PDB file of C-alpha atoms and ligand atoms in Angstrom:
ATOM      1  CA  MET A   1      15.271  75.669 189.598  1.00 90.00           C
ATOM      2  CA  ILE A   2      14.936  75.185 186.030  1.00 96.00           C
ATOM      3  CA  ILE A   3      15.537  71.584 184.915  1.00 98.00           C
ATOM      4  CA  ASN A   4      18.138  71.102 182.344  1.00 97.00           C
ATOM      5  CA  TYR A   5      17.427  67.993 180.391  1.00 97.00           C
ATOM      6  CA  SER A   6      20.612  67.780 178.238  1.00 96.00           C
ATOM      7  CA  SER A   7      22.199  65.006 180.077  1.00 96.00           C
ATOM      8  CA  THR A   8      19.312  62.668 180.103  1.00 97.00           C
ATOM      9  CA  TYR A   9      20.046  59.194 179.782  1.00 97.00           C
ATOM     10  CA  PHE A  10      17.909  55.725 179.588  1.00 96.00           C
ATOM     11  CA  LEU A  11      18.219  53.888 182.817  1.00 96.00           C
ATOM     12  CA  THR A  12      16.274  50.730 182.667  1.00 95.00           C
ATOM     13  CA  SER A  13      13.143  48.998 181.732  1.00 93.00           C
ATOM     14  CA  SER A  14      10.849  47.220 183.945  1.00 94.00           C
ATOM     15  CA  THR A  15       7.838  44.625 182.755  1.00 90.00           C
ATOM     16  CA  ASN A  16       6.563  44.785 186.378  1.00 88.00           C
ATOM     17  CA  GLY A  17       4.670  47.608 187.801  1.00 85.00           C
ATOM     18  CA  GLN A  18       6.537  47.924 191.037  1.00 83.00           C
ATOM     19  CA  CYS A  19      10.016  48.450 189.235  1.00 86.00           C
ATOM     20  CA  ALA A  20      11.652  47.082 192.247  1.00 87.00           C
ATOM     21  CA  SER A  21      15.160  47.730 190.644  1.00 91.00           C
ATOM     22  CA  VAL A  22      14.591  51.483 190.280  1.00 94.00           C
ATOM     23  CA  LYS A  23      15.257  52.945 193.736  1.00 94.00           C
ATOM     24  CA  GLN A  24      12.151  55.424 194.833  1.00 95.00           C
ATOM     25  CA  ASP A  25      14.377  58.437 195.619  1.00 95.00           C
ATOM     26  CA  GLY A  26      13.593  61.574 194.017  1.00 96.00           C
ATOM     27  CA  MET A  27      10.504  61.681 192.029  1.00 97.00           C
ATOM     28  CA  GLU A  28       8.913  60.551 188.698  1.00 98.00           C
ATOM     29  CA  ILE A  29       6.968  61.973 186.067  1.00 98.00           C
ATOM     30  CA  ALA A  30       5.250  59.554 183.940  1.00 98.00           C
ATOM     31  CA  LEU A  31       3.833  59.783 180.168  1.00 98.00           C
ATOM     32  CA  THR A  32       0.696  57.765 179.649  1.00 97.00           C
ATOM     33  CA  GLY A  33      -2.020  57.501 177.076  1.00 96.00           C
ATOM     34  CA  TYR A  34      -3.511  55.570 174.308  1.00 94.00           C
ATOM     35  CA  SER A  35      -1.184  53.650 171.977  1.00 91.00           C
ATOM     36  CA  ASN A  36       0.469  55.989 169.274  1.00 93.00           C
ATOM     37  CA  SER A  37      -0.618  59.261 171.033  1.00 96.00           C
ATOM     38  CA  GLY A  38       3.261  60.377 171.204  1.00 96.00           C
ATOM     39  CA  LYS A  39       4.504  59.676 174.494  1.00 96.00           C
ATOM     40  CA  SER A  40       7.893  58.330 173.382  1.00 94.00           C
ATOM     41  CA  THR A  41       8.489  61.070 170.909  1.00 96.00           C
ATOM     42  CA  LEU A  42       7.748  63.624 173.522  1.00 97.00           C
ATOM     43  CA  ILE A  43      10.471  62.419 175.769  1.00 96.00           C
ATOM     44  CA  ASN A  44      12.774  62.968 172.512  1.00 96.00           C
ATOM     45  CA  CYS A  45      11.359  66.264 172.077  1.00 97.00           C
ATOM     46  CA  LEU A  46      11.657  67.411 175.722  1.00 96.00           C
ATOM     47  CA  THR A  47      15.205  66.304 175.988  1.00 95.00           C
ATOM     48  CA  HIS A  48      16.201  67.147 172.093  1.00 95.00           C
ATOM     49  CA  ASN A  49      17.442  63.717 171.629  1.00 94.00           C
ATOM     50  CA  LYS A  50      15.537  62.040 168.804  1.00 91.00           C
ATOM     51  CA  LYS A  51      17.501  58.701 169.685  1.00 90.00           C
ATOM     52  CA  LEU A  52      16.639  58.358 173.378  1.00 93.00           C
ATOM     53  CA  SER A  53      13.159  56.801 173.354  1.00 86.00           C
ATOM     54  CA  ARG A  54      11.983  54.380 170.541  1.00 82.00           C
ATOM     55  CA  PHE A  55       8.938  55.802 168.729  1.00 78.00           C
ATOM     56  CA  SER A  56       7.100  54.175 165.913  1.00 75.00           C
ATOM     57  CA  LYS A  57       4.351  54.739 163.475  1.00 74.00           C
ATOM     58  CA  TYR A  58       2.607  51.492 164.602  1.00 70.00           C
ATOM     59  CA  PRO A  59       0.732  51.639 167.967  1.00 68.00           C
ATOM     60  CA  GLY A  60       1.837  49.514 170.693  1.00 68.00           C
ATOM     61  CA  ARG A  61       5.525  50.047 169.926  1.00 69.00           C
ATOM     62  CA  THR A  62       6.484  50.592 173.874  1.00 74.00           C
ATOM     63  CA  ASN A  63       5.701  47.536 175.919  1.00 79.00           C
ATOM     64  CA  MET A  64       7.397  47.947 178.760  1.00 91.00           C
ATOM     65  CA  ILE A  65       7.985  50.517 181.436  1.00 94.00           C
ATOM     66  CA  ASN A  66      11.124  52.669 180.360  1.00 95.00           C
ATOM     67  CA  PHE A  67      12.996  54.913 182.879  1.00 96.00           C
ATOM     68  CA  PHE A  68      14.838  57.939 181.957  1.00 97.00           C
ATOM     69  CA  THR A  69      17.149  59.942 184.403  1.00 97.00           C
ATOM     70  CA  VAL A  70      17.010  63.736 184.109  1.00 98.00           C
ATOM     71  CA  ASN A  71      19.109  64.489 186.868  1.00 97.00           C
ATOM     72  CA  SER A  72      19.832  62.998 190.422  1.00 96.00           C
ATOM     73  CA  TYR A  73      16.207  63.811 191.697  1.00 97.00           C
ATOM     74  CA  LEU A  74      13.908  63.395 188.417  1.00 98.00           C
ATOM     75  CA  ARG A  75      13.003  60.598 186.335  1.00 98.00           C
ATOM     76  CA  LEU A  76      10.840  60.790 183.319  1.00 98.00           C
ATOM     77  CA  VAL A  77       8.902  57.513 182.786  1.00 97.00           C
ATOM     78  CA  ASP A  78       7.776  56.382 179.401  1.00 96.00           C
ATOM     79  CA  LEU A  79       4.461  53.944 179.978  1.00 94.00           C
ATOM     80  CA  PRO A  80       3.203  51.441 177.462  1.00 91.00           C
ATOM     81  CA  GLY A  81       0.196  52.878 175.627  1.00 92.00           C
ATOM     82  CA  TYR A  82      -3.146  51.299 176.372  1.00 90.00           C
ATOM     83  CA  GLY A  83      -5.883  50.340 173.566  1.00 82.00           C
ATOM     84  CA  TYR A  84      -5.061  49.292 170.244  1.00 66.00           C
ATOM     85  CA  SER A  85      -1.715  47.527 169.040  1.00 57.00           C
ATOM     86  CA  THR A  86      -0.534  46.366 165.837  1.00 57.00           C
ATOM     87  CA  VAL A  87       2.646  45.208 167.585  1.00 53.00           C
ATOM     88  CA  TYR A  88       1.775  43.173 170.713  1.00 57.00           C
ATOM     89  CA  THR A  89      -1.506  41.704 171.564  1.00 57.00           C
ATOM     90  CA  ASN A  90      -1.423  41.766 175.244  1.00 57.00           C
ATOM     91  CA  LYS A  91      -2.952  45.375 176.053  1.00 58.00           C
ATOM     92  CA  LYS A  92      -5.045  44.538 178.614  1.00 63.00           C
ATOM     93  CA  ASN A  93      -2.136  43.630 180.578  1.00 69.00           C
ATOM     94  CA  ASN A  94      -0.464  47.186 179.646  1.00 85.00           C
ATOM     95  CA  TYR A  95      -3.304  48.543 181.268  1.00 86.00           C
ATOM     96  CA  ASN A  96      -3.162  46.586 184.371  1.00 89.00           C
ATOM     97  CA  LEU A  97       0.721  47.317 184.341  1.00 91.00           C
ATOM     98  CA  ILE A  98       0.148  50.881 184.273  1.00 94.00           C
ATOM     99  CA  PHE A  99      -2.270  50.832 187.072  1.00 93.00           C
ATOM    100  CA  ASN A 100       0.024  48.877 188.929  1.00 93.00           C
ATOM    101  CA  TYR A 101       2.828  51.083 188.270  1.00 96.00           C
ATOM    102  CA  ILE A 102       0.758  54.264 189.653  1.00 95.00           C
ATOM    103  CA  GLN A 103      -0.434  52.374 192.571  1.00 94.00           C
ATOM    104  CA  THR A 104       3.304  51.254 193.943  1.00 94.00           C
ATOM    105  CA  ARG A 105       5.350  54.127 193.038  1.00 96.00           C
ATOM    106  CA  SER A 106       5.141  56.694 195.917  1.00 95.00           C
ATOM    107  CA  CYS A 107       7.630  58.664 194.207  1.00 97.00           C
ATOM    108  CA  LEU A 108       5.184  59.329 191.290  1.00 97.00           C
ATOM    109  CA  LYS A 109       4.479  62.965 191.414  1.00 97.00           C
ATOM    110  CA  GLY A 110       3.133  63.953 188.018  1.00 97.00           C
ATOM    111  CA  ILE A 111       1.270  62.424 185.068  1.00 98.00           C
ATOM    112  CA  LEU A 112       1.386  63.767 181.451  1.00 98.00           C
ATOM    113  CA  LEU A 113      -1.666  62.429 179.833  1.00 98.00           C
ATOM    114  CA  LEU A 114      -1.431  62.391 176.111  1.00 98.00           C
ATOM    115  CA  ILE A 115      -4.594  62.583 173.871  1.00 98.00           C
ATOM    116  CA  ASP A 116      -4.298  62.475 170.195  1.00 97.00           C
ATOM    117  CA  ILE A 117      -6.278  65.823 169.374  1.00 98.00           C
ATOM    118  CA  ARG A 118      -8.494  63.841 166.793  1.00 97.00           C
ATOM    119  CA  ARG A 119      -9.626  61.286 169.084  1.00 95.00           C
ATOM    120  CA  LEU A 120     -10.906  62.788 172.387  1.00 91.00           C
ATOM    121  CA  LEU A 121     -11.028  61.296 175.501  1.00 95.00           C
ATOM    122  CA  ARG A 122     -11.808  57.503 175.552  1.00 94.00           C
ATOM    123  CA  VAL A 123     -13.266  55.180 178.337  1.00 92.00           C
ATOM    124  CA  GLU A 124      -9.670  54.090 179.250  1.00 92.00           C
ATOM    125  CA  ASP A 125      -8.719  57.844 179.646  1.00 95.00           C
ATOM    126  CA  ILE A 126     -11.516  58.682 181.825  1.00 95.00           C
ATOM    127  CA  LYS A 127     -11.272  55.172 184.109  1.00 92.00           C
ATOM    128  CA  LEU A 128      -7.453  56.483 184.412  1.00 94.00           C
ATOM    129  CA  LEU A 129      -8.373  59.978 185.298  1.00 94.00           C
ATOM    130  CA  GLN A 130     -11.115  58.889 187.656  1.00 92.00           C
ATOM    131  CA  TYR A 131      -8.254  56.902 189.677  1.00 91.00           C
ATOM    132  CA  LEU A 132      -5.880  59.820 189.368  1.00 91.00           C
ATOM    133  CA  GLN A 133      -8.316  62.166 191.229  1.00 86.00           C
ATOM    134  CA  ILE A 134      -8.268  60.128 194.239  1.00 85.00           C
ATOM    135  CA  LYS A 135      -4.441  59.747 194.197  1.00 85.00           C
ATOM    136  CA  TYR A 136      -3.910  63.507 194.254  1.00 83.00           C
ATOM    137  CA  ILE A 137      -1.268  63.032 191.584  1.00 92.00           C
ATOM    138  CA  ASN A 138      -0.594  66.231 189.702  1.00 95.00           C
ATOM    139  CA  ILE A 139      -1.774  65.826 186.079  1.00 96.00           C
ATOM    140  CA  MET A 140      -1.640  67.734 182.807  1.00 97.00           C
ATOM    141  CA  ILE A 141      -3.308  66.723 179.669  1.00 97.00           C
ATOM    142  CA  LEU A 142      -1.621  67.342 176.426  1.00 98.00           C
ATOM    143  CA  LEU A 143      -3.672  67.284 173.222  1.00 98.00           C
ATOM    144  CA  THR A 144      -0.911  65.920 170.944  1.00 98.00           C
ATOM    145  CA  LYS A 145      -0.362  66.168 167.070  1.00 98.00           C
ATOM    146  CA  CYS A 146      -2.231  69.382 167.033  1.00 98.00           C
ATOM    147  CA  ASP A 147      -0.014  70.193 163.717  1.00 98.00           C
ATOM    148  CA  LYS A 148      -2.674  67.389 162.278  1.00 98.00           C
ATOM    149  CA  LEU A 149      -5.635  69.883 162.517  1.00 98.00           C
ATOM    150  CA  ASN A 150      -6.196  73.597 161.471  1.00 98.00           C
ATOM    151  CA  PHE A 151      -6.315  76.280 164.218  1.00 96.00           C
ATOM    152  CA  SER A 152     -10.281  76.442 164.502  1.00 98.00           C
ATOM    153  CA  PHE A 153     -10.729  72.672 164.268  1.00 98.00           C
ATOM    154  CA  GLN A 154      -7.986  72.431 167.335  1.00 98.00           C
ATOM    155  CA  LYS A 155      -9.993  74.954 169.243  1.00 97.00           C
ATOM    156  CA  LYS A 156     -13.171  72.923 168.473  1.00 98.00           C
ATOM    157  CA  GLN A 157     -11.567  69.636 169.939  1.00 98.00           C
ATOM    158  CA  MET A 158     -10.259  71.613 172.926  1.00 97.00           C
ATOM    159  CA  ASN A 159     -13.826  72.828 173.817  1.00 97.00           C
ATOM    160  CA  ILE A 160     -15.034  69.233 173.467  1.00 97.00           C
ATOM    161  CA  ILE A 161     -12.391  67.922 176.026  1.00 96.00           C
ATOM    162  CA  LYS A 162     -13.117  70.553 178.317  1.00 95.00           C
ATOM    163  CA  GLN A 163     -16.723  69.590 178.392  1.00 95.00           C
ATOM    164  CA  GLN A 164     -15.901  65.930 178.724  1.00 95.00           C
ATOM    165  CA  MET A 165     -13.347  67.157 181.664  1.00 94.00           C
ATOM    166  CA  VAL A 166     -16.424  68.842 183.581  1.00 93.00           C
ATOM    167  CA  ILE A 167     -17.025  65.571 185.633  1.00 91.00           C
ATOM    168  CA  PHE A 168     -13.527  66.031 187.178  1.00 87.00           C
ATOM    169  CA  GLY A 169     -13.997  68.432 189.998  1.00 75.00           C
ATOM    170  CA  LYS A 170     -10.292  69.682 190.038  1.00 74.00           C
ATOM    171  CA  LYS A 171      -8.860  71.990 187.629  1.00 85.00           C
ATOM    172  CA  ILE A 172      -6.508  70.068 185.291  1.00 94.00           C
ATOM    173  CA  PRO A 173      -4.378  72.120 182.714  1.00 95.00           C
ATOM    174  CA  ILE A 174      -5.057  71.129 179.073  1.00 96.00           C
ATOM    175  CA  VAL A 175      -2.218  72.227 176.442  1.00 97.00           C
ATOM    176  CA  LEU A 176      -2.089  72.103 172.555  1.00 98.00           C
ATOM    177  CA  PHE A 177       0.907  70.158 171.627  1.00 98.00           C
ATOM    178  CA  SER A 178       3.054  69.089 168.993  1.00 98.00           C
ATOM    179  CA  SER A 179       6.389  67.556 169.114  1.00 98.00           C
ATOM    180  CA  LEU A 180       6.682  67.961 165.498  1.00 97.00           C
ATOM    181  CA  LYS A 181       6.271  71.532 165.450  1.00 98.00           C
ATOM    182  CA  ASN A 182       7.363  72.399 168.632  1.00 97.00           C
ATOM    183  CA  ILE A 183       4.012  73.647 169.916  1.00 98.00           C
ATOM    184  CA  GLY A 184       3.225  73.872 173.809  1.00 98.00           C
ATOM    185  CA  VAL A 185       6.590  72.573 174.529  1.00 98.00           C
ATOM    186  CA  LEU A 186       7.743  75.489 176.684  1.00 97.00           C
ATOM    187  CA  TYR A 187       4.339  75.318 178.424  1.00 97.00           C
ATOM    188  CA  VAL A 188       4.769  71.726 179.474  1.00 98.00           C
ATOM    189  CA  LEU A 189       8.467  72.123 180.628  1.00 98.00           C
ATOM    190  CA  LYS A 190       7.165  75.091 182.754  1.00 97.00           C
ATOM    191  CA  ILE A 191       4.676  72.913 184.416  1.00 97.00           C
ATOM    192  CA  ILE A 192       7.106  69.932 185.161  1.00 98.00           C
ATOM    193  CA  ASP A 193       9.326  72.933 186.683  1.00 98.00           C
ATOM    194  CA  ILE A 194       6.624  73.927 188.989  1.00 97.00           C
ATOM    195  CA  TRP A 195       6.059  70.149 190.065  1.00 97.00           C
ATOM    196  CA  PHE A 196       9.699  69.784 190.283  1.00 97.00           C
ATOM    197  CA  ASN A 197      10.055  72.669 192.625  1.00 97.00           C
ATOM    198  CA  LYS A 198       7.143  71.654 194.707  1.00 95.00           C
ATOM    199  CA  TYR A 199       8.654  68.529 195.895  1.00 92.00           C
ATOM    200  CA  ILE A 200      12.630  68.645 195.773  1.00 85.00           C
TER     201      ILE A 200
HETATM  202  N1  GTP B 301       2.274  64.619 163.174  1.00 83.49           N
HETATM  203  C1  GTP B 301       2.587  64.354 164.306  1.00 83.49           C
HETATM  204  N2  GTP B 301       3.014  62.952 164.552  1.00 83.49           N
HETATM  205  C2  GTP B 301       3.496  62.747 165.799  1.00 83.49           C
HETATM  206  C3  GTP B 301       3.598  63.853 166.514  1.00 83.49           C
HETATM  207  N3  GTP B 301       4.460  63.054 167.918  1.00 83.49           N
HETATM  208  C4  GTP B 301       4.311  61.805 167.511  1.00 83.49           C
HETATM  209  N4  GTP B 301       3.909  61.525 166.247  1.00 83.49           N
HETATM  210  C5  GTP B 301       3.882  60.435 165.392  1.00 83.49           C
HETATM  211  O1  GTP B 301       3.103  59.446 165.978  1.00 83.49           O
HETATM  212  C6  GTP B 301       3.493  58.116 165.866  1.00 83.49           C
HETATM  213  C7  GTP B 301       3.490  57.504 167.356  1.00 83.49           C
HETATM  214  O2  GTP B 301       4.363  57.716 168.115  1.00 83.49           O
HETATM  215  P1  GTP B 301       5.110  57.599 169.538  1.00 83.49           P
HETATM  216  O3  GTP B 301       5.993  58.574 170.158  1.00 83.49           O
HETATM  217  O4  GTP B 301       5.519  56.038 169.142  1.00 83.49           O
HETATM  218  O5  GTP B 301       3.679  57.167 170.309  1.00 83.49           O
HETATM  219  P2  GTP B 301       3.563  56.347 171.775  1.00 83.49           P
HETATM  220  O6  GTP B 301       2.357  56.963 172.557  1.00 83.49           O
HETATM  221  O7  GTP B 301       4.955  56.235 172.435  1.00 83.49           O
HETATM  222  O8  GTP B 301       3.187  54.899 171.248  1.00 83.49           O
HETATM  223  P3  GTP B 301       3.025  53.347 172.157  1.00 83.49           P
HETATM  224  O9  GTP B 301       4.661  53.186 172.550  1.00 83.49           O
HETATM  225  O10 GTP B 301       2.498  52.549 170.947  1.00 83.49           O
HETATM  226  O11 GTP B 301       2.137  53.586 173.072  1.00 83.49           O
HETATM  227  C8  GTP B 301       4.918  58.220 165.191  1.00 83.49           C
HETATM  228  O12 GTP B 301       5.009  57.920 163.977  1.00 83.49           O
HETATM  229  C9  GTP B 301       5.224  59.516 165.597  1.00 83.49           C
HETATM  230  O13 GTP B 301       6.223  60.122 164.636  1.00 83.49           O
HETATM  231  C10 GTP B 301       3.432  65.256 166.649  1.00 83.49           C
HETATM  232  O14 GTP B 301       3.514  66.039 167.536  1.00 83.49           O
HETATM  233  N5  GTP B 301       2.879  65.399 165.415  1.00 83.49           N
HETATM  234 MG1   MG B 302       5.866  54.634 172.948  1.00 83.49          MG
END
């Protein structure tokens, strides 16, 4: 089945990783990564709805777990970013909140980890990947905002990140991505379709 995102709607927000108000039926795919890496923009890009998820040029815009219903079996989950914030100051809590979410949501079947292509993998990303490895959750890495670099620089950054990823045994797909220029979108949609069809 090919997922249709056209009727995606905002379901609810949670400030608590267990998200008890959201039933764990169907499956969830969560977006995670450093603040300002482009998670909220990606939700809007996949759903072709610029007003669905609030994005901002200021890091730390999303400070709650936001759920979006795609269809009766699939929710996209926009997680708050970790790292630097100019909007909120409780970033450590965000990291705990994200781990708490991942630990408790058994319906979580896939993670899109967004890395700003100019920044490479940082300590928080690596810690998260190490944790995800033991959880057997599907992962894909998106090198976001690739429109900011020329092609040869994109390739250079991609190679460095692939080197950084060598410590992780299993093969994790990595894609050059830009919401702004629509780069990598079809690939991401294809991978989500594969994950979806595996579980539903
Ligand atoms: N050039 C470019 N800018 C982008 C792209 N995607 C997002 N941005 C910009 O990056 C900034 C941050 O985007 P958000 O989607 O709010 O990032 P976020 O990861 O949700 O940030 P937090 O909620 O703070 O964790 C905004 O100014 C976006 O317009 C992209 O593909 N290319
Ligand atoms: Mg956000």
